[in-house]
Amino acid sequence: MERARRRQFTVGYKLRILSEADAARTTGEIGALLRREGLYSSHLAAWRRQREEGILNALSPRRRGRPTSSPEQRELARLRRENERLGQRLVAAEAVIEIQKKVSFLLGLVEPSGPSDERS
């Protein structure tokens, strides 16, 4: 025996049924609409609550892909990437300079840096 599946309704269908129910003048018309569509009054109540809370509009299909960004945002992102890259190069260059200082000191090419006073 196959299990019954729960029905799923699209946002467009829900909005169409709600507009038809709102257009109905009498309770009998709403009942006829529910019977014709095979729905319960609890469906209408839940869908109206969702519409009032803005949930149905939030579920409407959106454009896929990356969100478009303004030219200023793209330029800011590019400058941040460049700043990060230059910061990494600066750290590497400072490390090379420190290593060169240590090698020069170990080979005796340069005296340790300190206050130099040649006039004494």
Tab-separated table of C-alpha atoms in Angstrom:
chain	number	residue	atom	x	y	z
A	1	MET	CA	0.000	0.000	0.000
A	2	GLU	CA	1.432	3.392	-1.011
A	3	ARG	CA	1.579	6.155	1.556
A	4	ALA	CA	-0.314	9.359	0.877
A	5	ARG	CA	1.926	12.270	-0.024
A	6	ARG	CA	1.488	15.727	1.368
A	7	ARG	CA	0.512	18.242	-1.283
A	8	GLN	CA	2.741	21.198	-1.968
A	9	PHE	CA	1.326	24.392	-3.405
A	10	THR	CA	3.261	26.971	-5.384
A	11	VAL	CA	3.304	30.612	-4.357
A	12	GLY	CA	1.461	31.564	-7.525
A	13	TYR	CA	-1.296	29.062	-6.808
A	14	LYS	CA	-1.683	30.295	-3.230
A	15	LEU	CA	-1.904	33.918	-4.346
A	16	ARG	CA	-4.437	33.050	-7.063
A	17	ILE	CA	-6.664	31.194	-4.604
A	18	LEU	CA	-6.390	34.032	-2.076
A	19	SER	CA	-7.406	36.600	-4.687
A	20	GLU	CA	-10.393	34.445	-5.685
A	21	ALA	CA	-11.374	34.059	-2.019
A	22	ASP	CA	-11.040	37.806	-1.451
A	23	ALA	CA	-13.238	38.452	-4.475
A	24	ALA	CA	-15.954	36.092	-3.186
A	25	ARG	CA	-18.973	37.996	-1.848
A	26	THR	CA	-20.659	35.332	0.238
A	27	THR	CA	-19.604	32.445	2.426
A	28	GLY	CA	-21.143	30.030	-0.057
A	29	GLU	CA	-18.802	31.195	-2.802
A	30	ILE	CA	-15.759	30.597	-0.619
A	31	GLY	CA	-17.059	27.118	0.260
A	32	ALA	CA	-17.570	26.347	-3.427
A	33	LEU	CA	-14.035	27.518	-4.189
A	34	LEU	CA	-12.628	25.296	-1.448
A	35	ARG	CA	-14.601	22.268	-2.672
A	36	ARG	CA	-13.637	22.868	-6.291
A	37	GLU	CA	-9.926	23.068	-5.407
A	38	GLY	CA	-10.021	20.352	-2.750
A	39	LEU	CA	-8.807	22.693	-0.014
A	40	TYR	CA	-9.709	23.271	3.615
A	41	SER	CA	-10.486	26.556	5.327
A	42	SER	CA	-7.306	26.118	7.355
A	43	HIS	CA	-5.345	26.415	4.090
A	44	LEU	CA	-6.901	29.809	3.465
A	45	ALA	CA	-6.248	30.956	7.032
A	46	ALA	CA	-2.605	29.899	6.924
A	47	TRP	CA	-2.046	31.414	3.475
A	48	ARG	CA	-3.650	34.711	4.526
A	49	ARG	CA	-1.377	34.836	7.574
A	50	GLN	CA	1.650	34.144	5.352
A	51	ARG	CA	0.583	36.892	2.962
A	52	GLU	CA	0.185	39.403	5.800
A	53	GLU	CA	3.592	38.508	7.225
A	54	GLY	CA	5.169	38.888	3.779
A	55	ILE	CA	6.292	35.269	3.632
A	56	LEU	CA	4.594	34.597	0.292
A	57	ASN	CA	6.408	37.498	-1.352
A	58	ALA	CA	9.690	36.324	0.124
A	59	LEU	CA	9.194	32.912	-1.470
A	60	SER	CA	8.676	34.290	-4.962
A	61	PRO	CA	11.316	33.191	-7.467
A	62	ARG	CA	14.440	35.302	-7.563
A	63	ARG	CA	17.048	35.813	-10.202
A	64	ARG	CA	19.838	33.281	-9.878
A	65	GLY	CA	23.526	33.978	-9.844
A	66	ARG	CA	25.713	36.512	-8.159
A	67	PRO	CA	24.042	39.696	-7.058
A	68	THR	CA	24.970	42.650	-9.210
A	69	SER	CA	27.237	45.181	-7.581
A	70	SER	CA	27.783	48.837	-8.258
A	71	PRO	CA	31.015	50.066	-9.844
A	72	GLU	CA	32.039	51.576	-6.481
A	73	GLN	CA	31.659	48.202	-4.748
A	74	ARG	CA	33.709	46.454	-7.440
A	75	GLU	CA	36.445	49.097	-7.194
A	76	LEU	CA	36.469	48.818	-3.390
A	77	ALA	CA	36.818	45.023	-3.599
A	78	ARG	CA	39.662	45.372	-6.130
A	79	LEU	CA	41.484	47.890	-3.943
A	80	ARG	CA	41.119	45.663	-0.874
A	81	ARG	CA	42.582	42.705	-2.781
A	82	GLU	CA	45.466	44.861	-3.994
A	83	ASN	CA	46.064	46.187	-0.467
A	84	GLU	CA	46.200	42.631	0.899
A	85	ARG	CA	48.643	41.578	-1.835
A	86	LEU	CA	50.909	44.570	-1.208
A	87	GLY	CA	50.811	43.954	2.539
A	88	GLN	CA	52.022	40.393	1.977
A	89	ARG	CA	54.829	41.642	-0.274
A	90	LEU	CA	55.858	44.153	2.425
A	91	VAL	CA	56.084	41.431	5.064
A	92	ALA	CA	58.229	39.297	2.747
A	93	ALA	CA	60.510	42.236	1.890
A	94	GLU	CA	61.009	43.091	5.570
A	95	ALA	CA	61.932	39.464	6.279
A	96	VAL	CA	64.512	39.521	3.462
A	97	ILE	CA	66.023	42.744	4.829
A	98	GLU	CA	66.303	41.246	8.329
A	99	ILE	CA	68.010	38.154	6.923
A	100	GLN	CA	70.451	40.323	4.938
A	101	LYS	CA	71.301	42.286	8.097
A	102	LYS	CA	72.014	39.084	10.023
A	103	VAL	CA	74.175	37.640	7.216
A	104	SER	CA	76.162	40.885	6.971
A	105	PHE	CA	76.705	40.910	10.728
A	106	LEU	CA	77.767	37.250	10.784
A	107	LEU	CA	80.261	37.811	7.946
A	108	GLY	CA	81.624	40.875	9.695
A	109	LEU	CA	80.824	43.232	6.861
A	110	VAL	CA	78.872	45.668	9.000
A	111	GLU	CA	79.116	46.647	12.638
A	112	PRO	CA	75.948	46.166	14.664
A	113	SER	CA	73.750	49.189	14.231
A	114	GLY	CA	73.925	51.635	17.050
A	115	PRO	CA	74.443	55.329	17.559
A	116	SER	CA	77.426	56.229	15.413
A	117	ASP	CA	79.379	59.275	16.458
A	118	GLU	CA	82.400	59.855	14.222
A	119	ARG	CA	83.326	63.299	15.629
A	120	SER	CA	84.734	62.056	18.922
